[in-house]
PDB file of C-alpha atoms and ligand atoms in Angstrom:
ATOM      1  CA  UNK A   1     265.522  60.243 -17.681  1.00 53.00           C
ATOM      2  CA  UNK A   2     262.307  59.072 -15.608  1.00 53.00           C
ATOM      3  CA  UNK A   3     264.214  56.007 -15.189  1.00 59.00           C
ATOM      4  CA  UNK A   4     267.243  57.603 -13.865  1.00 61.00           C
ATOM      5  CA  UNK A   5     265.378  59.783 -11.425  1.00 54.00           C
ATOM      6  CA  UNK A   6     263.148  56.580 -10.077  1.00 55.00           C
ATOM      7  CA  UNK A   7     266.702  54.538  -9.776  1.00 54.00           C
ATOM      8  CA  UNK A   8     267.833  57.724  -7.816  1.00 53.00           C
ATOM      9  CA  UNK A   9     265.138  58.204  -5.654  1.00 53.00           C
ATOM     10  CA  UNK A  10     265.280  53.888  -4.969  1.00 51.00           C
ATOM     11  CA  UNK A  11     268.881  54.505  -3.846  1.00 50.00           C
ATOM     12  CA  UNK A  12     267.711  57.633  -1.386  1.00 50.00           C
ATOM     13  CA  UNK A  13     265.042  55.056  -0.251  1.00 50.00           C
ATOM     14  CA  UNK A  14     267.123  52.837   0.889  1.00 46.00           C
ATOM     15  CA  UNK A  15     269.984  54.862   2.419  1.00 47.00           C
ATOM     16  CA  UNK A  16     266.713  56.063   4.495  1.00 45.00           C
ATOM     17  CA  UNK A  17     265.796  52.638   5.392  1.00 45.00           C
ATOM     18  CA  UNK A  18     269.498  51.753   6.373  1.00 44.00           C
ATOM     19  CA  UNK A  19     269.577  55.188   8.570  1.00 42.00           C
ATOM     20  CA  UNK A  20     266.410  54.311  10.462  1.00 43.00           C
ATOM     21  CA  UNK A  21     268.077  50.523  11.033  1.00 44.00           C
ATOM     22  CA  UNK A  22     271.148  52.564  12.682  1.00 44.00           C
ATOM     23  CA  UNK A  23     268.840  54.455  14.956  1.00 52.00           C
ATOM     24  CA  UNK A  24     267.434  53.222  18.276  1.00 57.00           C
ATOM     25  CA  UNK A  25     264.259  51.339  17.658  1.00 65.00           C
ATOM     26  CA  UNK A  26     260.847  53.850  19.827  1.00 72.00           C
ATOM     27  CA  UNK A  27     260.385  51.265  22.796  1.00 80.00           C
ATOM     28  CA  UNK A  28     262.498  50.108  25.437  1.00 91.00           C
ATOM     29  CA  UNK A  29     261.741  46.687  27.011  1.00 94.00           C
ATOM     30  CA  UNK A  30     262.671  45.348  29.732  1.00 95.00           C
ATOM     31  CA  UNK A  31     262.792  42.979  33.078  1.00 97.00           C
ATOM     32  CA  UNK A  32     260.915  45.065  36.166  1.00 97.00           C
ATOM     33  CA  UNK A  33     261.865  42.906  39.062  1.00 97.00           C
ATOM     34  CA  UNK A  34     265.216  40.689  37.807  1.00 97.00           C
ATOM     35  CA  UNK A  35     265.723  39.490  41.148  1.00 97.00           C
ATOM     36  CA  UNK A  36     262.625  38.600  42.636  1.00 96.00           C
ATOM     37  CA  UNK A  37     261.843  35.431  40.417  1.00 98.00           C
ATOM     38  CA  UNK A  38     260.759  32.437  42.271  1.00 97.00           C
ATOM     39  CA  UNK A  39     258.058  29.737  41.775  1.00 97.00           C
ATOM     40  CA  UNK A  40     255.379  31.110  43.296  1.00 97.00           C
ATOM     41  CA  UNK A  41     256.309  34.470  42.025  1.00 97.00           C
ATOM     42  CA  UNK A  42     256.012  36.689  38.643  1.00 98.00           C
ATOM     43  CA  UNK A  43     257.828  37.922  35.794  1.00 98.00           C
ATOM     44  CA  UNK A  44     257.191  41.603  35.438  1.00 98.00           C
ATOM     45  CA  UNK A  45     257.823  43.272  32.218  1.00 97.00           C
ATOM     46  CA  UNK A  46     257.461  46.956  30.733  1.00 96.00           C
ATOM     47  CA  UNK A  47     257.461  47.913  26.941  1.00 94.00           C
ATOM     48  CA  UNK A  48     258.046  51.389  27.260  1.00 89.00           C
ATOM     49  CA  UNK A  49     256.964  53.027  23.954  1.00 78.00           C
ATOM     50  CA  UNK A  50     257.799  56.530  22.725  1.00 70.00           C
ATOM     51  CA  UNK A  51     255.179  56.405  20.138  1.00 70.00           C
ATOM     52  CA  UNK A  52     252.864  55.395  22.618  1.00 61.00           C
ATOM     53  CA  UNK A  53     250.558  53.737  20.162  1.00 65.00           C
ATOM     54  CA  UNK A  54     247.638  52.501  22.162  1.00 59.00           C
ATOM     55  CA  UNK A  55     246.654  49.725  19.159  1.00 62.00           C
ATOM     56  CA  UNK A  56     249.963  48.321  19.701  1.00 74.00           C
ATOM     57  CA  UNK A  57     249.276  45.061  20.090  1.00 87.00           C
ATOM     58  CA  UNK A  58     252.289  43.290  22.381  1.00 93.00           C
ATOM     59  CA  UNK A  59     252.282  39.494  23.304  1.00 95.00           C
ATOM     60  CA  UNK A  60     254.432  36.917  24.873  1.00 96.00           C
ATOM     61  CA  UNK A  61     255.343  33.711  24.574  1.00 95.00           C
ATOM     62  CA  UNK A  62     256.166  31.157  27.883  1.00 95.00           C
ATOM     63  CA  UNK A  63     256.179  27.913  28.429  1.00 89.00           C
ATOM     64  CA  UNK A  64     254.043  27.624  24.910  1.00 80.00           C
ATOM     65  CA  UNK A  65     251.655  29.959  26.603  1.00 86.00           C
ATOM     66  CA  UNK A  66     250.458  32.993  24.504  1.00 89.00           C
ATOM     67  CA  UNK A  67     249.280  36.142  26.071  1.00 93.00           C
ATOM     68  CA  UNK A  68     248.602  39.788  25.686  1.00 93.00           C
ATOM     69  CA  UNK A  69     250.176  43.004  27.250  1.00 94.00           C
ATOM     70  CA  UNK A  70     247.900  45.449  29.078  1.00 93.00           C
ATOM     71  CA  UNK A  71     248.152  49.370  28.357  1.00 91.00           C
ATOM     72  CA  UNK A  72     248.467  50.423  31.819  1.00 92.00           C
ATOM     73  CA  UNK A  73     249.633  54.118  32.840  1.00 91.00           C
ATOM     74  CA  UNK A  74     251.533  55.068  29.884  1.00 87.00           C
ATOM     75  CA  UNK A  75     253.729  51.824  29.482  1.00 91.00           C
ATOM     76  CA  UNK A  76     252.736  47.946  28.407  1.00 93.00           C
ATOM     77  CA  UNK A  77     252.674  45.694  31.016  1.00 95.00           C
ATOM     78  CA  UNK A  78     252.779  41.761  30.988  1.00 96.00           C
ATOM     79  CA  UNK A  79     253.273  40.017  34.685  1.00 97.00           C
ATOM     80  CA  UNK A  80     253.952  36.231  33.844  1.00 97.00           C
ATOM     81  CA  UNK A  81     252.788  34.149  36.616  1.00 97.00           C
ATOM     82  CA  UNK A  82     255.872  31.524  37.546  1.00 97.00           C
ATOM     83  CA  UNK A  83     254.140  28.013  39.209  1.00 96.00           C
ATOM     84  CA  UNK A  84     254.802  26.885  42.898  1.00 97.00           C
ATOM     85  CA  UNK A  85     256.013  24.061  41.035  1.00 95.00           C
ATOM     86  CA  UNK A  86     258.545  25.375  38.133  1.00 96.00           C
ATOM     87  CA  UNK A  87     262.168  24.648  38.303  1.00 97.00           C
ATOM     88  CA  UNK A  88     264.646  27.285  39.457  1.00 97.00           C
ATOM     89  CA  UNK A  89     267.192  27.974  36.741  1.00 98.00           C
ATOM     90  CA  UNK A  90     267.518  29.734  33.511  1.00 97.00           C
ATOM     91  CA  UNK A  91     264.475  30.320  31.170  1.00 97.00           C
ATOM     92  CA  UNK A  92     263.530  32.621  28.304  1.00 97.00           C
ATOM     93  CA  UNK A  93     260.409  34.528  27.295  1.00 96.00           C
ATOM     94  CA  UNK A  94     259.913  35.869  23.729  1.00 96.00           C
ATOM     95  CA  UNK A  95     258.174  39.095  23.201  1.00 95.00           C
ATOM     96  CA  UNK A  96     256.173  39.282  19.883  1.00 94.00           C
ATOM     97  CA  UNK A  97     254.021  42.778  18.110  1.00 90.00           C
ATOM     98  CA  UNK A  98     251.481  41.665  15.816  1.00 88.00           C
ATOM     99  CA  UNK A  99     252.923  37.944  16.564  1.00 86.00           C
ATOM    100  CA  UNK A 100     256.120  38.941  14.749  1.00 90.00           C
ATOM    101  CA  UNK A 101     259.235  38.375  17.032  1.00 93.00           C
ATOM    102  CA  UNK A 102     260.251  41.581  18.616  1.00 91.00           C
ATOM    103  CA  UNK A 103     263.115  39.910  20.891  1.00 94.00           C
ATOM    104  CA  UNK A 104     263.611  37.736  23.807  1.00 96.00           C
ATOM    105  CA  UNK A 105     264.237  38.185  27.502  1.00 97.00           C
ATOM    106  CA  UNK A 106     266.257  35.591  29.574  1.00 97.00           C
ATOM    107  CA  UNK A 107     265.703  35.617  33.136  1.00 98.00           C
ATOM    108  CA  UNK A 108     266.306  32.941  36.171  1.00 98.00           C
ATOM    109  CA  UNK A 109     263.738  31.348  38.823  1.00 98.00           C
ATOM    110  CA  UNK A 110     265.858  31.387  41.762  1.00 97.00           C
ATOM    111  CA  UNK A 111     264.516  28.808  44.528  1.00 95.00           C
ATOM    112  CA  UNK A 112     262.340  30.688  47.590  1.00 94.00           C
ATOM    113  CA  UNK A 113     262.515  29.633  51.300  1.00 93.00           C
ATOM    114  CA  UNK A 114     258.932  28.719  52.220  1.00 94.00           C
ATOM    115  CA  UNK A 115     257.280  28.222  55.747  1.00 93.00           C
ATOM    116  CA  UNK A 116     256.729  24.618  56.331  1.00 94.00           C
ATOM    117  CA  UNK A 117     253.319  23.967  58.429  1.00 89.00           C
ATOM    118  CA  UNK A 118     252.796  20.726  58.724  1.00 92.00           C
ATOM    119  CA  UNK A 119     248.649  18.686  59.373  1.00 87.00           C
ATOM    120  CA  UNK A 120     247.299  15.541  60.138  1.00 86.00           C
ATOM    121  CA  UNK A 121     246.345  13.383  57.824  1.00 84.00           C
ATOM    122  CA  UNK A 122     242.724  14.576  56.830  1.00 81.00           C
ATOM    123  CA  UNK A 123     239.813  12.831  57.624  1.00 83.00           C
ATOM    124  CA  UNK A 124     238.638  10.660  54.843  1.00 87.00           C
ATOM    125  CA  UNK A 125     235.469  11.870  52.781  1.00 90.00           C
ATOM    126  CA  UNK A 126     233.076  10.006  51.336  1.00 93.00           C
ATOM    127  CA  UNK A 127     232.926   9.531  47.342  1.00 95.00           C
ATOM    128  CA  UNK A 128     230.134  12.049  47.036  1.00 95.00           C
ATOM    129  CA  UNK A 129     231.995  15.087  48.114  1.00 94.00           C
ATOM    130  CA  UNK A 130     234.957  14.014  46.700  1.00 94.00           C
ATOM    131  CA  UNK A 131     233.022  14.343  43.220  1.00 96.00           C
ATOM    132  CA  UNK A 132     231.644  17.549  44.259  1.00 95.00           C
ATOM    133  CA  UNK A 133     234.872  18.855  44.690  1.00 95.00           C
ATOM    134  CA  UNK A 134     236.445  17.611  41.610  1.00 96.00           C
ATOM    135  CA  UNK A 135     233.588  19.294  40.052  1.00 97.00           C
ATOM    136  CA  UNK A 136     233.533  22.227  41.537  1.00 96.00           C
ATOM    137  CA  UNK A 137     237.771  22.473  40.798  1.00 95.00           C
ATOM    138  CA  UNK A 138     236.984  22.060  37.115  1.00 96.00           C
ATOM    139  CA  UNK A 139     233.909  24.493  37.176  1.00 95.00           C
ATOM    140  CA  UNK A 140     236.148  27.484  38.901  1.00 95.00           C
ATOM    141  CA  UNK A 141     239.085  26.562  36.160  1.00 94.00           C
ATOM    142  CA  UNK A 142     236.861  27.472  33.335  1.00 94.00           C
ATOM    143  CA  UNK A 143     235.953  30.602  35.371  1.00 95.00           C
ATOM    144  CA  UNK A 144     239.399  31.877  35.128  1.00 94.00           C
ATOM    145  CA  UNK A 145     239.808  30.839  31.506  1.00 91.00           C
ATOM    146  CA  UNK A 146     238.260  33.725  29.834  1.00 91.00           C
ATOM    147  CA  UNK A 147     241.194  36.055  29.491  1.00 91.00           C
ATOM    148  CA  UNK A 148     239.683  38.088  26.951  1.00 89.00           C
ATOM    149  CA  UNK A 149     238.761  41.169  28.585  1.00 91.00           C
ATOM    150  CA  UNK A 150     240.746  44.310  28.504  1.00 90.00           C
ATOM    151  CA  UNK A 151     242.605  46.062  31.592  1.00 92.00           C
ATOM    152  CA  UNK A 152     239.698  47.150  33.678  1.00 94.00           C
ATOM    153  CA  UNK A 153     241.898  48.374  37.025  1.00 96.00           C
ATOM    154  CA  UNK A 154     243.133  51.505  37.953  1.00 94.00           C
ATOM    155  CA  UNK A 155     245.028  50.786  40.929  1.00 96.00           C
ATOM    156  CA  UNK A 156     244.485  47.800  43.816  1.00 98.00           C
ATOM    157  CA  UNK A 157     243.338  48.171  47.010  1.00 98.00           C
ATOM    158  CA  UNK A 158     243.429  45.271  50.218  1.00 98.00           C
ATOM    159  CA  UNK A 159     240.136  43.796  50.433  1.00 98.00           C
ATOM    160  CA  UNK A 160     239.709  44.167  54.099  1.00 98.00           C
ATOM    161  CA  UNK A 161     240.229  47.736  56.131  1.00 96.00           C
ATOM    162  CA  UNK A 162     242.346  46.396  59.055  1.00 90.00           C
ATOM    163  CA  UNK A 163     244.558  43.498  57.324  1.00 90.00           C
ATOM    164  CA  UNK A 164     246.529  41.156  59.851  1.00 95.00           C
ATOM    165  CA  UNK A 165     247.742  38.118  57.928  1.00 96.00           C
ATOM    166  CA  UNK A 166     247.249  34.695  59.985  1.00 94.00           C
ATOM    167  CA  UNK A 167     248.486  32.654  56.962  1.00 94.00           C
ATOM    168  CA  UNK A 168     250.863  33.454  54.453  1.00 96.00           C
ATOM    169  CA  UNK A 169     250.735  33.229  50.598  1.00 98.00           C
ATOM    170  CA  UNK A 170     252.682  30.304  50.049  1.00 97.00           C
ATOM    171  CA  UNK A 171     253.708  28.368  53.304  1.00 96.00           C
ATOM    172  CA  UNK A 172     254.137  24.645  52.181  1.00 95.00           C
ATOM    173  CA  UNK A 173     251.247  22.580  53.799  1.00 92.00           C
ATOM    174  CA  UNK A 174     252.361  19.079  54.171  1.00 93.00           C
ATOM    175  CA  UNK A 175     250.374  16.083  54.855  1.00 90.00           C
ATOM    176  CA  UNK A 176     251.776  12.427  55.191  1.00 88.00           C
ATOM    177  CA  UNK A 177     250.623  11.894  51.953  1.00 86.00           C
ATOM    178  CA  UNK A 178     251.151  14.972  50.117  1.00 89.00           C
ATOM    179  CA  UNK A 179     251.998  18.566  50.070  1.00 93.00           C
ATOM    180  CA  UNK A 180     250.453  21.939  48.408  1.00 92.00           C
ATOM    181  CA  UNK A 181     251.460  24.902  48.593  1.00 96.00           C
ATOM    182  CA  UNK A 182     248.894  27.786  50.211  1.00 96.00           C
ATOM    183  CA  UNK A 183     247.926  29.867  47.371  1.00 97.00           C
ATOM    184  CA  UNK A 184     246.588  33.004  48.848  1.00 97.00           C
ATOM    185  CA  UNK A 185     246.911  35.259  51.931  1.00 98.00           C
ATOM    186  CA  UNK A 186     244.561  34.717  54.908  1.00 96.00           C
ATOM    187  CA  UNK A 187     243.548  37.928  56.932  1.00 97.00           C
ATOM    188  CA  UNK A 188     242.622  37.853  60.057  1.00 96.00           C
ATOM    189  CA  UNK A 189     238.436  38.184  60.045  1.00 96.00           C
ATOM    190  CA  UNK A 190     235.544  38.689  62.423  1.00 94.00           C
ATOM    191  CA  UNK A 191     232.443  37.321  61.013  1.00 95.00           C
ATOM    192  CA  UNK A 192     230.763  39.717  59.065  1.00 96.00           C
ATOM    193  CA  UNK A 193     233.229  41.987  58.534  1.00 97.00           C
ATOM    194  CA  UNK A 194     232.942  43.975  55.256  1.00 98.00           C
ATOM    195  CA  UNK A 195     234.538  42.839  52.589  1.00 98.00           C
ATOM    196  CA  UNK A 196     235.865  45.279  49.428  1.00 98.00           C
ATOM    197  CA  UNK A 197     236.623  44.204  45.791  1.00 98.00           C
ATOM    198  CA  UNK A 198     240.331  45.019  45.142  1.00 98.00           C
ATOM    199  CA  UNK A 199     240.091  47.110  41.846  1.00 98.00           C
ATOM    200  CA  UNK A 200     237.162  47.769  39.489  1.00 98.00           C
ATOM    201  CA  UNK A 201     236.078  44.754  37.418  1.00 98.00           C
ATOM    202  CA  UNK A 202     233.328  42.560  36.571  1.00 98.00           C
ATOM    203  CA  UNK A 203     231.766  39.848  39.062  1.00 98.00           C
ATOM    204  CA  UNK A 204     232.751  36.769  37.560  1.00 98.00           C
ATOM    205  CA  UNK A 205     231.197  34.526  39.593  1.00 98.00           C
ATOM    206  CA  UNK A 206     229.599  33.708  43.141  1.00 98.00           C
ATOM    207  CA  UNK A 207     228.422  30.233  44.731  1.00 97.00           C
ATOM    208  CA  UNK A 208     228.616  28.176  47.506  1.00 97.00           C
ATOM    209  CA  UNK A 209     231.582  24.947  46.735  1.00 97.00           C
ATOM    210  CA  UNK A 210     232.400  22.590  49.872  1.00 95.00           C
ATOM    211  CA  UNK A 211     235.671  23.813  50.203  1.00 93.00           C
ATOM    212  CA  UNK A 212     235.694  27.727  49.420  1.00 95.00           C
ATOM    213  CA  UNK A 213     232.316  27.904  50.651  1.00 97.00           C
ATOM    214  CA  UNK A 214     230.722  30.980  49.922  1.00 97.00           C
ATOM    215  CA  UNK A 215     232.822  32.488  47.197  1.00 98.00           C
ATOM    216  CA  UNK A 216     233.462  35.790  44.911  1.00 98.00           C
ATOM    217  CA  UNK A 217     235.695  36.295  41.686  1.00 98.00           C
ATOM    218  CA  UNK A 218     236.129  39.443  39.977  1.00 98.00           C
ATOM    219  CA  UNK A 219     237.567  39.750  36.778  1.00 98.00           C
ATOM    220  CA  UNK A 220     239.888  42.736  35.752  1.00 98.00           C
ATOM    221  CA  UNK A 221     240.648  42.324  32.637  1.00 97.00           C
ATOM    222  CA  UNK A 222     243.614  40.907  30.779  1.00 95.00           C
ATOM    223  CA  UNK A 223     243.325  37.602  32.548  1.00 96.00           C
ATOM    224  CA  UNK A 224     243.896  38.955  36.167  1.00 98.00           C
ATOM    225  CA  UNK A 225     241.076  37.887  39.099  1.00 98.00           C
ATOM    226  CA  UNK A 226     240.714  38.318  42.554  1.00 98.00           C
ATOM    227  CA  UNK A 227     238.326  35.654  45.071  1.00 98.00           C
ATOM    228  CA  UNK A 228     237.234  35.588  48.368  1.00 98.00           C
ATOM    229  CA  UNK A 229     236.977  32.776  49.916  1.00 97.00           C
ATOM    230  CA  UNK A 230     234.884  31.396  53.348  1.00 97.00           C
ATOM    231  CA  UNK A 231     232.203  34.100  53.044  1.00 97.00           C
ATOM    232  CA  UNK A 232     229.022  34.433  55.371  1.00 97.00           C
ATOM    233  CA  UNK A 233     227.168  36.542  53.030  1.00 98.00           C
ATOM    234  CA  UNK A 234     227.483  37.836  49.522  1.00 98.00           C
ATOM    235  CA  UNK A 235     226.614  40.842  48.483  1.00 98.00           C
ATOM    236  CA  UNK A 236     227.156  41.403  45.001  1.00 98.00           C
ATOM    237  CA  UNK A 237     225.955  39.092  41.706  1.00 98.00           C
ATOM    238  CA  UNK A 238     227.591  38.100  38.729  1.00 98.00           C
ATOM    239  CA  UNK A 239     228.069  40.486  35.979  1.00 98.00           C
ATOM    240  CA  UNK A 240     227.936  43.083  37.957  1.00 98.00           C
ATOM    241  CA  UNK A 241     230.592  45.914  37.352  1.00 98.00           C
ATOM    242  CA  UNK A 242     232.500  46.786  40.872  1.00 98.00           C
ATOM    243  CA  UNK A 243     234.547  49.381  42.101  1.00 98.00           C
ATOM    244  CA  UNK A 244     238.022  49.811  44.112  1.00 98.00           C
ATOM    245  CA  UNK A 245     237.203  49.387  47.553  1.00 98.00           C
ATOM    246  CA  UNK A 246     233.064  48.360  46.726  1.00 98.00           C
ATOM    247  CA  UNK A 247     231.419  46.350  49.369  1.00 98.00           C
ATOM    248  CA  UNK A 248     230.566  43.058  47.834  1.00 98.00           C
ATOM    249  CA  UNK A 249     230.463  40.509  50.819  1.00 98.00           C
ATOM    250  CA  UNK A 250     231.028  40.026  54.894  1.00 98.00           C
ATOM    251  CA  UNK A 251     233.866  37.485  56.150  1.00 97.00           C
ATOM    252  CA  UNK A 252     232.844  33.883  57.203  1.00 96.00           C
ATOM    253  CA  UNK A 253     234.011  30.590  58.371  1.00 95.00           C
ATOM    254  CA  UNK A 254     231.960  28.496  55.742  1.00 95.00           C
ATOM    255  CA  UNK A 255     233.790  26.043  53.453  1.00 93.00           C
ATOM    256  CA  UNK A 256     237.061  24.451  55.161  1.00 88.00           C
ATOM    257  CA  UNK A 257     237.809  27.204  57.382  1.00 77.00           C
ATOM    258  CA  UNK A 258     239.132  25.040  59.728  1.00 79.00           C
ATOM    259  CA  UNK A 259     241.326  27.896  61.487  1.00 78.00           C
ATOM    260  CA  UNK A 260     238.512  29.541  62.572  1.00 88.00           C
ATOM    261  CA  UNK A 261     237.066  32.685  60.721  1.00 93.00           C
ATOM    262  CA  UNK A 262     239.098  34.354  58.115  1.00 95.00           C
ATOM    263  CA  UNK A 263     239.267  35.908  54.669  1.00 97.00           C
ATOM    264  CA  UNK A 264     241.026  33.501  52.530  1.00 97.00           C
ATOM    265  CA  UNK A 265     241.792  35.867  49.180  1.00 98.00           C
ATOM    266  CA  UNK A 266     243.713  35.473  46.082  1.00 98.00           C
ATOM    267  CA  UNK A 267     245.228  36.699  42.612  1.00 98.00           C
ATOM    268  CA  UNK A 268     245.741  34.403  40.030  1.00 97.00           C
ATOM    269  CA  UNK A 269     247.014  35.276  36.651  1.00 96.00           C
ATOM    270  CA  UNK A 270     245.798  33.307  33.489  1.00 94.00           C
ATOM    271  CA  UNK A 271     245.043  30.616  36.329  1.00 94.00           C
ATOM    272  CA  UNK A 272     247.931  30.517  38.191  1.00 95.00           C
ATOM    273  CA  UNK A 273     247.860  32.140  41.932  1.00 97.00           C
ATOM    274  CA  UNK A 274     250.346  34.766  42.389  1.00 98.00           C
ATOM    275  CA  UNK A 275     251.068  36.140  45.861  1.00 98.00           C
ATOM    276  CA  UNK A 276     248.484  38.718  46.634  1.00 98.00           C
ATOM    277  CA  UNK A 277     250.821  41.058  48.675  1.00 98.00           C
ATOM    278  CA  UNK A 278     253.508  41.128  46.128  1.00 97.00           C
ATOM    279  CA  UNK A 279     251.226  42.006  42.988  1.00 98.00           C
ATOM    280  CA  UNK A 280     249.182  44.714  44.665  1.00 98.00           C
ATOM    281  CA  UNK A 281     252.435  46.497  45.720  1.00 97.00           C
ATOM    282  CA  UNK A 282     253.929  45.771  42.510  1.00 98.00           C
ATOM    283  CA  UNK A 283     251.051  47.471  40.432  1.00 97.00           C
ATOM    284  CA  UNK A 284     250.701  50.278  43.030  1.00 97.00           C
ATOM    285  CA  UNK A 285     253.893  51.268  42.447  1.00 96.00           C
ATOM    286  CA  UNK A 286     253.686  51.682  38.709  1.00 94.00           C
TER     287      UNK A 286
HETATM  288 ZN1   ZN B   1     243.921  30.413  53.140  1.00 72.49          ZN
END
């Protein structure tokens, strides 16, 4: 008898289990900005979940890099930096919850018109500085490694209050030797104008390099940083927990500002500059 009423109850069991598999599955995931995928750019993607379970824990998968989602007002967010230099055409992204394959998105890099500006071939440097740079490249990189933090932001902000853009986040600089692409937005600047962090964070770091000159980064969380570049004074220190819209340094001309003074400032995303602009707007928006 026991037997038969276990056996029952197994059968019950599993006509639940097949039910459930008929039903639609508590999330809904999807592409934000289909469209508007370019090198340069971002992949923007939502995890909407019904359950709302804030110890979900979402990743994805590109280009062998693994990452988390960020619990941002009410939905999961993951913006996928694309490189200046990634291919247009079709790629995929795979979405994983506790690393187990939930699905995968396909989605295509279409090719963006850039400004071409083209300079002079630069003067040449001695060895010295050209190790100092090097150096201080490899020193900023590790900076922007530590991804571990959680979402600290609650909105963005423009780091400047009047915010006329001289230079354009990324206009193709081409030298006879070589091109780069420009991987932030220049404002227009008067020296020693204030300065505001973009969301809350943490000061990451601040220094003086040969090419940024006087420099901030603040981290906010889930891999996402902000810097400001050409600086005449700072006036915040690392570790340091900012606010949206905190005063933290006055605009400059020191580094390579050869265009005269400006704010030179940047996003990058798990170390890969997105346009400045386009994110803010993007997360504002939410
Ligand atoms: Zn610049």
């Amino acid at each position: 008898m026991l037997k038969r009423v276990i056996f029952t109850a197994f059968i019950f069991f599993c006509a639940l289990l097949q039910s459930n598999a008929g039903q639609s599955p508590p999330y809904s995931i999807k592409i934000a900005n289909p469209k508007d995928i370019h090198p340069g750019g971002f992949v923007a993607v939502i995890i909407n979940n019904s359950s709302n379970d804030p110890l979900q824990n979402y990743s994805y998968v590109f280009n062998n890099y693994n990452a988390k989602f960020f619990f941002y007002k009410n939905n999961w967010h993951a913006i996928i930096p694309i490189s200046f230099y990634a291919l247009p055409g079709k790629y995929q992204l795979v979405v994983n919850d506790n690393n187990q394959q939930l699905t995968s998105l396909e989605f295509i890099i279409k090719q963006k018109k850039r400004s071409v500006y083209h300079l002079g071939r630069p003067s040449p440097l001695p060895n010295s500085i050209i190790q100092r740079i090097e150096k201080e490249k490899k020193y900023l990189q590790k900076i922007y490694e530590d991804t571990e933090h959680p979402a600290y932001f609650k909105g963005f902000t423009l780091p400047l209050k009047s915010t006329i853009v001289t230079s354009e986040y990324g206009v193709k600089r081409v030298r006879p030797n070589r091109y780069y692409y420009h991987a932030g937005t220049d404002f227009k600047a008067k020296p020693g104008e204030k300065n505001y962090s973009t969301a809350e964070g943490i000061v990451a770091y601040t220094g003086r390099h040969f090419l940024e000159g006087n420099i901030v980064i603040i981290n906010h969380g889930s891999g996402i940083y902000s810097c400001y570049i050409h600086l005449s004074k700072i006036k915040t220190k690392p570790g340091k927990k900012v606010k949206k819209g905190e005063l933290i340094a006055y605009s400059g001309q020191t580094g390579a500002a050869a265009r005269g003074p400006h704010l030179h400032f940047m996003i990058k995303i798990y170390n890969t500059p997105v346009d400045p602009i386009a994110f803010i707007k993007y997360i504002n928006n939410l």
